[in-house]
Amino acid sequence: MLKKRLKAEQAQSNVCADIAGFDFNDYDAHDIDEVRHYWLTYGVLRFKNTRITDADQVAFSRNFGEFVIHPKQLQEGGHPTHPEILVISNATQDGKPTGAMGNSEATWHTDTWFYERPPAGAILRAVKIPPSGGDTYFLSTYMAYETLPAALRKLVDGRQIFFQNVYDKTGKLRLGKTEPTSKDFREWSGMVHPLVRTHGETGRKALYLGGTADKAWIVGMPLDESEALLAELWDHTTNEQEVFVQQWEEGDIMMWDNRCTMHRRDSFDPASIRIMHRTTTSGERPI
Ligand code: SIN
């Protein structure tokens, strides 16, 4: 039994806990085990008002697995000195973006669902925050699965979902992909995952829908039926679940479990600057 030194307090909702008492410059294996315990319990953790460096963030993240390099880290979202960090920002230098995602809204998604092994975790730190907008929202996909009406649960259990991985959500070709020749996206390059995944560490089941506005298909189902069912699942997940809203302050860190949560963020005024540094850690192939 883990002897508790840290304090985890439920923040606004069941989806997130605030962690108090963690010192990013002085922690040991026991503290990390405790963070891991709360991360697995809640799905989303918040560390408020940290004052840490990029190197501290990288060192802390390393305790939770190998780093995953997001495709945007090889493009505009690369960090100048820490290749482990994805820079999410609308700032520019000499007219060129110095981060990914600009100021636009990001609709509900789990991170890189179209990978064979999507990441387990993400650690996002607020470096610079605009006066308004840019809030980030989280929900639990365990709860999305557990609250499904029995009839819907029957339809999703044991099913697989195909995610195309040619275009991103804005319609841009993903890195290394070429225009498909077929009009039927089910024939494009993509990834098949279980529609209900079992978390590799907790053993709990979670709904796995990928990202909104993406083309997906429930394998083996007529396309119109698949689209109708996916619309119903999205509605249930994003309109009927409890949501935690993070209104950022500089220094705040959100750490989420990508295997059992989804997130989205609001847009913000392009005249203001928002800079976030994210580290991402590896996960298992969904089962
Ligand atoms: C993300 O989707 O990882 C970005 C979230 C944010 O910018 O708040």
mmCIF file of C-alpha atoms and ligand atoms in Angstrom:
data_model
loop_
_atom_site.group_PDB
_atom_site.id
_atom_site.type_symbol
_atom_site.label_atom_id
_atom_site.label_comp_id
_atom_site.label_asym_id
_atom_site.label_seq_id
_atom_site.Cartn_x
_atom_site.Cartn_y
_atom_site.Cartn_z
ATOM 1 C CA MET A 1 0.000 0.000 0.000
ATOM 2 C CA LEU A 2 1.399 3.352 -1.088
ATOM 3 C CA LYS A 3 2.026 5.685 1.867
ATOM 4 C CA LYS A 4 0.591 9.054 0.817
ATOM 5 C CA ARG A 5 2.733 12.160 0.967
ATOM 6 C CA LEU A 6 0.984 14.180 -1.740
ATOM 7 C CA LYS A 7 -2.539 15.511 -1.624
ATOM 8 C CA ALA A 8 -4.983 14.906 -4.473
ATOM 9 C CA GLU A 9 -8.159 16.937 -4.315
ATOM 10 C CA GLN A 10 -10.949 16.522 -6.769
ATOM 11 C CA ALA A 11 -11.155 19.666 -8.905
ATOM 12 C CA GLN A 12 -14.674 20.780 -9.958
ATOM 13 C CA SER A 13 -15.486 17.307 -11.311
ATOM 14 C CA ASN A 14 -14.686 13.592 -11.092
ATOM 15 C CA VAL A 15 -12.474 13.925 -14.148
ATOM 16 C CA CYS A 16 -9.580 15.869 -12.632
ATOM 17 C CA ALA A 17 -7.660 16.127 -9.366
ATOM 18 C CA ASP A 18 -5.444 18.960 -8.160
ATOM 19 C CA ILE A 19 -2.147 17.667 -6.831
ATOM 20 C CA ALA A 20 -0.620 19.576 -3.963
ATOM 21 C CA GLY A 21 2.763 19.108 -2.360
ATOM 22 C CA PHE A 22 4.746 17.883 -5.358
ATOM 23 C CA ASP A 23 8.132 19.596 -5.648
ATOM 24 C CA PHE A 24 9.377 19.380 -9.255
ATOM 25 C CA ASN A 25 12.923 20.040 -8.080
ATOM 26 C CA ASP A 26 12.989 17.531 -5.253
ATOM 27 C CA TYR A 27 11.090 14.283 -5.659
ATOM 28 C CA ASP A 28 11.834 10.600 -5.376
ATOM 29 C CA ALA A 29 10.497 7.323 -6.758
ATOM 30 C CA HIS A 30 7.809 7.212 -4.086
ATOM 31 C CA ASP A 31 6.449 10.621 -5.148
ATOM 32 C CA ILE A 32 6.398 9.484 -8.782
ATOM 33 C CA ASP A 33 4.529 6.297 -7.824
ATOM 34 C CA GLU A 34 1.999 8.440 -6.057
ATOM 35 C CA VAL A 35 1.552 10.760 -9.051
ATOM 36 C CA ARG A 36 1.114 7.673 -11.231
ATOM 37 C CA HIS A 37 -1.484 6.310 -8.807
ATOM 38 C CA TYR A 38 -3.542 9.524 -8.964
ATOM 39 C CA TRP A 39 -3.100 9.802 -12.733
ATOM 40 C CA LEU A 40 -4.503 6.283 -13.171
ATOM 41 C CA THR A 41 -7.295 6.995 -10.695
ATOM 42 C CA TYR A 42 -8.509 10.326 -12.085
ATOM 43 C CA GLY A 43 -7.333 10.387 -15.711
ATOM 44 C CA VAL A 44 -6.415 14.083 -15.482
ATOM 45 C CA LEU A 45 -4.194 15.829 -12.928
ATOM 46 C CA ARG A 46 -3.503 19.496 -12.425
ATOM 47 C CA PHE A 47 -0.401 20.996 -10.810
ATOM 48 C CA LYS A 48 -1.103 24.654 -10.203
ATOM 49 C CA ASN A 49 1.290 27.514 -10.448
ATOM 50 C CA THR A 50 4.522 25.555 -10.970
ATOM 51 C CA ARG A 51 7.624 27.547 -11.751
ATOM 52 C CA ILE A 52 9.654 24.970 -13.609
ATOM 53 C CA THR A 53 11.976 25.046 -16.611
ATOM 54 C CA ASP A 54 11.718 23.103 -19.853
ATOM 55 C CA ALA A 55 14.491 20.814 -18.603
ATOM 56 C CA ASP A 56 12.478 20.142 -15.397
ATOM 57 C CA GLN A 57 9.435 19.261 -17.479
ATOM 58 C CA VAL A 58 11.453 16.845 -19.624
ATOM 59 C CA ALA A 59 13.033 15.221 -16.548
ATOM 60 C CA PHE A 60 9.642 14.817 -14.823
ATOM 61 C CA SER A 61 7.993 13.395 -17.972
ATOM 62 C CA ARG A 62 10.736 10.824 -18.428
ATOM 63 C CA ASN A 63 9.392 9.017 -15.331
ATOM 64 C CA PHE A 64 6.235 8.099 -17.222
ATOM 65 C CA GLY A 65 7.682 6.385 -20.282
ATOM 66 C CA GLU A 66 9.566 6.894 -23.516
ATOM 67 C CA PHE A 67 8.932 10.157 -25.327
ATOM 68 C CA VAL A 68 6.670 10.187 -28.343
ATOM 69 C CA ILE A 69 7.533 12.693 -31.024
ATOM 70 C CA HIS A 70 4.385 14.295 -32.402
ATOM 71 C CA PRO A 71 4.507 14.878 -36.207
ATOM 72 C CA LYS A 72 4.192 18.622 -35.532
ATOM 73 C CA GLN A 73 7.463 18.488 -33.556
ATOM 74 C CA LEU A 74 9.158 17.786 -36.887
ATOM 75 C CA GLN A 75 7.487 20.836 -38.370
ATOM 76 C CA GLU A 76 6.571 24.181 -36.813
ATOM 77 C CA GLY A 77 6.025 22.715 -33.305
ATOM 78 C CA GLY A 78 9.666 21.754 -32.671
ATOM 79 C CA HIS A 79 11.421 23.218 -29.612
ATOM 80 C CA PRO A 80 14.784 24.899 -30.335
ATOM 81 C CA THR A 81 16.755 22.996 -27.663
ATOM 82 C CA HIS A 82 14.514 20.244 -26.256
ATOM 83 C CA PRO A 83 13.432 17.831 -29.006
ATOM 84 C CA GLU A 84 11.131 16.084 -26.488
ATOM 85 C CA ILE A 85 8.887 19.168 -26.315
ATOM 86 C CA LEU A 86 6.018 20.020 -28.646
ATOM 87 C CA VAL A 87 5.499 23.783 -28.757
ATOM 88 C CA ILE A 88 1.820 24.703 -29.102
ATOM 89 C CA SER A 89 1.653 28.371 -29.868
ATOM 90 C CA ASN A 90 0.441 31.091 -32.199
ATOM 91 C CA ALA A 91 3.638 33.151 -31.833
ATOM 92 C CA THR A 92 5.690 33.910 -34.933
ATOM 93 C CA GLN A 93 9.234 34.962 -35.681
ATOM 94 C CA ASP A 94 10.122 36.675 -38.975
ATOM 95 C CA GLY A 95 6.603 35.867 -40.137
ATOM 96 C CA LYS A 96 6.988 32.133 -39.469
ATOM 97 C CA PRO A 97 5.090 30.178 -36.785
ATOM 98 C CA THR A 98 7.189 29.112 -33.808
ATOM 99 C CA GLY A 99 4.615 26.589 -32.624
ATOM 100 C CA ALA A 100 1.780 24.351 -33.736
ATOM 101 C CA MET A 101 -1.994 24.896 -33.854
ATOM 102 C CA GLY A 102 -2.077 28.704 -34.112
ATOM 103 C CA ASN A 103 -4.975 30.311 -32.259
ATOM 104 C CA SER A 104 -7.708 28.061 -33.575
ATOM 105 C CA GLU A 105 -10.146 25.878 -31.710
ATOM 106 C CA ALA A 106 -9.205 22.204 -31.318
ATOM 107 C CA THR A 107 -12.273 19.992 -31.278
ATOM 108 C CA TRP A 108 -12.626 16.902 -29.041
ATOM 109 C CA HIS A 109 -9.926 14.285 -29.560
ATOM 110 C CA THR A 110 -7.515 11.883 -27.957
ATOM 111 C CA ASP A 111 -3.917 12.405 -29.045
ATOM 112 C CA THR A 112 -2.741 10.778 -32.290
ATOM 113 C CA TRP A 113 -5.479 8.115 -32.291
ATOM 114 C CA PHE A 114 -4.390 7.197 -35.828
ATOM 115 C CA TYR A 115 -1.047 5.787 -34.597
ATOM 116 C CA GLU A 116 -0.555 2.071 -34.050
ATOM 117 C CA ARG A 117 0.464 2.838 -30.452
ATOM 118 C CA PRO A 118 -1.143 6.118 -29.439
ATOM 119 C CA PRO A 119 0.558 7.869 -26.520
ATOM 120 C CA ALA A 120 -0.370 7.010 -22.935
ATOM 121 C CA GLY A 121 0.237 10.406 -21.438
ATOM 122 C CA ALA A 122 0.631 14.097 -22.115
ATOM 123 C CA ILE A 123 1.988 16.793 -19.851
ATOM 124 C CA LEU A 124 1.040 20.316 -20.913
ATOM 125 C CA ARG A 125 2.545 23.399 -19.256
ATOM 126 C CA ALA A 126 1.322 26.958 -19.690
ATOM 127 C CA VAL A 127 4.245 29.238 -20.547
ATOM 128 C CA LYS A 128 2.260 32.262 -21.735
ATOM 129 C CA ILE A 129 -1.494 32.703 -21.498
ATOM 130 C CA PRO A 130 -3.794 35.149 -23.325
ATOM 131 C CA PRO A 131 -6.079 37.415 -21.278
ATOM 132 C CA SER A 132 -9.088 35.359 -22.381
ATOM 133 C CA GLY A 133 -9.899 32.232 -24.388
ATOM 134 C CA GLY A 134 -7.729 29.167 -24.954
ATOM 135 C CA ASP A 135 -9.382 27.162 -22.137
ATOM 136 C CA THR A 136 -8.886 23.384 -22.331
ATOM 137 C CA TYR A 137 -11.683 20.887 -21.581
ATOM 138 C CA PHE A 138 -11.400 17.265 -20.477
ATOM 139 C CA LEU A 139 -13.803 14.357 -20.172
ATOM 140 C CA SER A 140 -13.517 10.702 -19.221
ATOM 141 C CA THR A 141 -14.004 8.067 -21.902
ATOM 142 C CA TYR A 142 -14.351 5.452 -19.134
ATOM 143 C CA MET A 143 -17.470 7.304 -18.063
ATOM 144 C CA ALA A 144 -18.593 7.640 -21.681
ATOM 145 C CA TYR A 145 -18.460 3.853 -21.968
ATOM 146 C CA GLU A 146 -19.862 3.087 -18.522
ATOM 147 C CA THR A 147 -22.899 5.356 -19.012
ATOM 148 C CA LEU A 148 -23.831 4.002 -22.452
ATOM 149 C CA PRO A 149 -27.393 2.697 -22.549
ATOM 150 C CA ALA A 150 -27.372 -1.121 -22.658
ATOM 151 C CA ALA A 151 -28.608 -1.226 -26.275
ATOM 152 C CA LEU A 152 -25.737 1.000 -27.458
ATOM 153 C CA ARG A 153 -23.204 -0.914 -25.402
ATOM 154 C CA LYS A 154 -24.262 -4.094 -27.147
ATOM 155 C CA LEU A 155 -23.654 -2.433 -30.525
ATOM 156 C CA VAL A 156 -20.126 -1.279 -29.677
ATOM 157 C CA ASP A 157 -18.710 -4.191 -27.663
ATOM 158 C CA GLY A 158 -16.269 -6.270 -29.690
ATOM 159 C CA ARG A 159 -16.313 -3.806 -32.632
ATOM 160 C CA GLN A 160 -13.299 -2.310 -34.398
ATOM 161 C CA ILE A 161 -12.998 1.215 -35.751
ATOM 162 C CA PHE A 162 -11.007 2.318 -38.800
ATOM 163 C CA PHE A 163 -9.394 5.766 -38.679
ATOM 164 C CA GLN A 164 -7.955 7.209 -41.896
ATOM 165 C CA ASN A 165 -4.530 8.741 -41.323
ATOM 166 C CA VAL A 166 -4.007 10.615 -44.593
ATOM 167 C CA TYR A 167 -5.494 14.027 -43.720
ATOM 168 C CA ASP A 168 -5.477 15.960 -40.479
ATOM 169 C CA LYS A 169 -8.565 17.635 -39.001
ATOM 170 C CA THR A 170 -8.010 20.792 -41.050
ATOM 171 C CA GLY A 171 -7.898 18.784 -44.290
ATOM 172 C CA LYS A 172 -4.099 19.066 -44.682
ATOM 173 C CA LEU A 173 -2.102 15.997 -45.761
ATOM 174 C CA ARG A 174 -0.356 14.443 -42.770
ATOM 175 C CA LEU A 175 3.438 14.301 -42.845
ATOM 176 C CA GLY A 176 4.683 11.667 -45.337
ATOM 177 C CA LYS A 177 1.203 10.972 -46.805
ATOM 178 C CA THR A 178 0.147 11.338 -50.448
ATOM 179 C CA GLU A 179 -3.257 12.128 -51.960
ATOM 180 C CA PRO A 180 -5.332 8.940 -52.105
ATOM 181 C CA THR A 181 -6.662 7.789 -55.464
ATOM 182 C CA SER A 182 -9.880 6.215 -54.158
ATOM 183 C CA LYS A 183 -12.925 8.323 -53.260
ATOM 184 C CA ASP A 184 -13.848 5.802 -50.551
ATOM 185 C CA PHE A 185 -11.873 6.715 -47.420
ATOM 186 C CA ARG A 186 -12.169 3.116 -46.179
ATOM 187 C CA GLU A 187 -9.593 2.246 -48.856
ATOM 188 C CA TRP A 188 -7.120 4.904 -47.699
ATOM 189 C CA SER A 189 -4.157 4.406 -45.437
ATOM 190 C CA GLY A 190 -5.380 4.182 -41.859
ATOM 191 C CA MET A 191 -5.387 2.399 -38.523
ATOM 192 C CA VAL A 192 -7.812 -0.076 -37.011
ATOM 193 C CA HIS A 193 -8.363 -0.004 -33.237
ATOM 194 C CA PRO A 194 -10.985 -1.461 -30.909
ATOM 195 C CA LEU A 195 -13.980 0.853 -30.491
ATOM 196 C CA VAL A 196 -13.945 -0.063 -26.809
ATOM 197 C CA ARG A 197 -10.422 -0.318 -25.472
ATOM 198 C CA THR A 198 -9.257 -1.902 -22.252
ATOM 199 C CA HIS A 199 -6.759 0.241 -20.398
ATOM 200 C CA GLY A 200 -3.424 -1.588 -20.144
ATOM 201 C CA GLU A 201 -2.861 -0.623 -16.494
ATOM 202 C CA THR A 202 -6.291 -0.253 -14.874
ATOM 203 C CA GLY A 203 -8.152 -2.900 -16.895
ATOM 204 C CA ARG A 204 -11.139 -0.512 -17.216
ATOM 205 C CA LYS A 205 -12.982 -0.171 -20.511
ATOM 206 C CA ALA A 206 -13.156 3.126 -22.365
ATOM 207 C CA LEU A 207 -14.849 4.263 -25.554
ATOM 208 C CA TYR A 208 -12.279 5.024 -28.260
ATOM 209 C CA LEU A 209 -13.586 7.453 -30.870
ATOM 210 C CA GLY A 210 -10.435 9.259 -32.043
ATOM 211 C CA GLY A 211 -11.138 12.838 -33.054
ATOM 212 C CA THR A 212 -14.236 14.748 -34.117
ATOM 213 C CA ALA A 213 -14.621 15.746 -37.741
ATOM 214 C CA ASP A 214 -12.413 12.856 -38.739
ATOM 215 C CA LYS A 215 -13.478 10.154 -41.133
ATOM 216 C CA ALA A 216 -13.934 6.869 -39.310
ATOM 217 C CA TRP A 217 -15.778 3.647 -39.976
ATOM 218 C CA ILE A 218 -16.999 0.882 -37.700
ATOM 219 C CA VAL A 219 -15.467 -2.030 -39.511
ATOM 220 C CA GLY A 220 -17.930 -4.361 -41.243
ATOM 221 C CA MET A 221 -20.963 -2.090 -40.751
ATOM 222 C CA PRO A 222 -22.756 -0.497 -43.714
ATOM 223 C CA LEU A 223 -21.338 3.029 -43.964
ATOM 224 C CA ASP A 224 -24.634 4.842 -43.297
ATOM 225 C CA GLU A 225 -25.264 2.754 -40.172
ATOM 226 C CA SER A 226 -21.698 3.288 -39.010
ATOM 227 C CA GLU A 227 -22.032 7.054 -39.472
ATOM 228 C CA ALA A 228 -25.331 7.162 -37.585
ATOM 229 C CA LEU A 229 -23.917 5.112 -34.703
ATOM 230 C CA LEU A 230 -20.732 7.181 -34.509
ATOM 231 C CA ALA A 231 -22.809 10.388 -34.430
ATOM 232 C CA GLU A 232 -24.803 8.943 -31.529
ATOM 233 C CA LEU A 233 -21.631 7.913 -29.681
ATOM 234 C CA TRP A 234 -20.068 11.335 -30.183
ATOM 235 C CA ASP A 235 -23.222 13.010 -28.948
ATOM 236 C CA HIS A 236 -23.328 10.796 -25.858
ATOM 237 C CA THR A 237 -19.628 11.395 -25.165
ATOM 238 C CA THR A 238 -19.346 15.122 -25.727
ATOM 239 C CA ASN A 239 -22.814 16.361 -24.755
ATOM 240 C CA GLU A 240 -23.800 14.092 -21.909
ATOM 241 C CA GLN A 241 -20.582 13.630 -19.943
ATOM 242 C CA GLU A 242 -19.146 15.630 -17.107
ATOM 243 C CA VAL A 243 -16.474 18.034 -18.378
ATOM 244 C CA PHE A 244 -13.589 19.630 -16.526
ATOM 245 C CA VAL A 245 -12.639 23.112 -17.771
ATOM 246 C CA GLN A 246 -9.084 24.296 -17.282
ATOM 247 C CA GLN A 247 -8.796 28.081 -17.226
ATOM 248 C CA TRP A 248 -5.069 28.426 -17.416
ATOM 249 C CA GLU A 249 -2.694 30.454 -15.365
ATOM 250 C CA GLU A 250 0.981 30.613 -16.259
ATOM 251 C CA GLY A 251 2.881 27.748 -14.687
ATOM 252 C CA ASP A 252 -0.134 25.417 -14.531
ATOM 253 C CA ILE A 253 0.466 21.866 -15.729
ATOM 254 C CA MET A 254 -2.206 19.445 -16.893
ATOM 255 C CA MET A 255 -1.241 15.794 -17.114
ATOM 256 C CA TRP A 256 -3.731 13.479 -18.776
ATOM 257 C CA ASP A 257 -4.077 9.812 -19.536
ATOM 258 C CA ASN A 258 -4.727 9.611 -23.243
ATOM 259 C CA ARG A 259 -6.102 6.073 -22.955
ATOM 260 C CA CYS A 260 -9.200 7.094 -21.015
ATOM 261 C CA THR A 261 -9.783 10.816 -21.625
ATOM 262 C CA MET A 262 -10.490 13.272 -24.412
ATOM 263 C CA HIS A 263 -9.760 16.958 -24.576
ATOM 264 C CA ARG A 264 -10.482 20.033 -26.643
ATOM 265 C CA ARG A 265 -9.554 23.686 -26.472
ATOM 266 C CA ASP A 266 -11.173 27.020 -27.284
ATOM 267 C CA SER A 267 -9.845 29.456 -29.826
ATOM 268 C CA PHE A 268 -8.491 32.807 -28.653
ATOM 269 C CA ASP A 269 -7.820 36.289 -29.978
ATOM 270 C CA PRO A 270 -5.037 36.044 -32.599
ATOM 271 C CA ALA A 271 -3.682 39.389 -31.396
ATOM 272 C CA SER A 272 -2.718 37.796 -28.069
ATOM 273 C CA ILE A 273 -0.041 35.167 -27.557
ATOM 274 C CA ARG A 274 -0.487 31.725 -26.009
ATOM 275 C CA ILE A 275 2.529 29.416 -25.569
ATOM 276 C CA MET A 276 2.257 25.882 -24.184
ATOM 277 C CA HIS A 277 4.947 23.223 -23.894
ATOM 278 C CA ARG A 278 3.834 19.619 -24.150
ATOM 279 C CA THR A 279 5.675 16.372 -23.531
ATOM 280 C CA THR A 280 4.090 13.120 -24.622
ATOM 281 C CA THR A 281 4.819 9.592 -23.413
ATOM 282 C CA SER A 282 4.383 6.248 -25.130
ATOM 283 C CA GLY A 283 1.467 3.880 -24.734
ATOM 284 C CA GLU A 284 0.393 0.378 -25.586
ATOM 285 C CA ARG A 285 -1.388 -0.752 -28.729
ATOM 286 C CA PRO A 286 -5.088 -0.445 -27.837
ATOM 287 C CA ILE A 287 -6.680 -3.783 -26.981
HETATM 288 C C1 SIN B 1 -3.695 19.695 -27.271
HETATM 289 O O1 SIN B 1 -4.638 19.260 -27.934
HETATM 290 O O2 SIN B 1 -2.815 18.973 -26.796
HETATM 291 C C2 SIN B 1 -3.603 21.186 -27.028
HETATM 292 C C3 SIN B 1 -4.412 21.626 -25.897
HETATM 293 C C4 SIN B 1 -4.251 23.084 -25.622
HETATM 294 O O3 SIN B 1 -3.585 23.795 -26.381
HETATM 295 O O4 SIN B 1 -4.799 23.537 -24.624
#
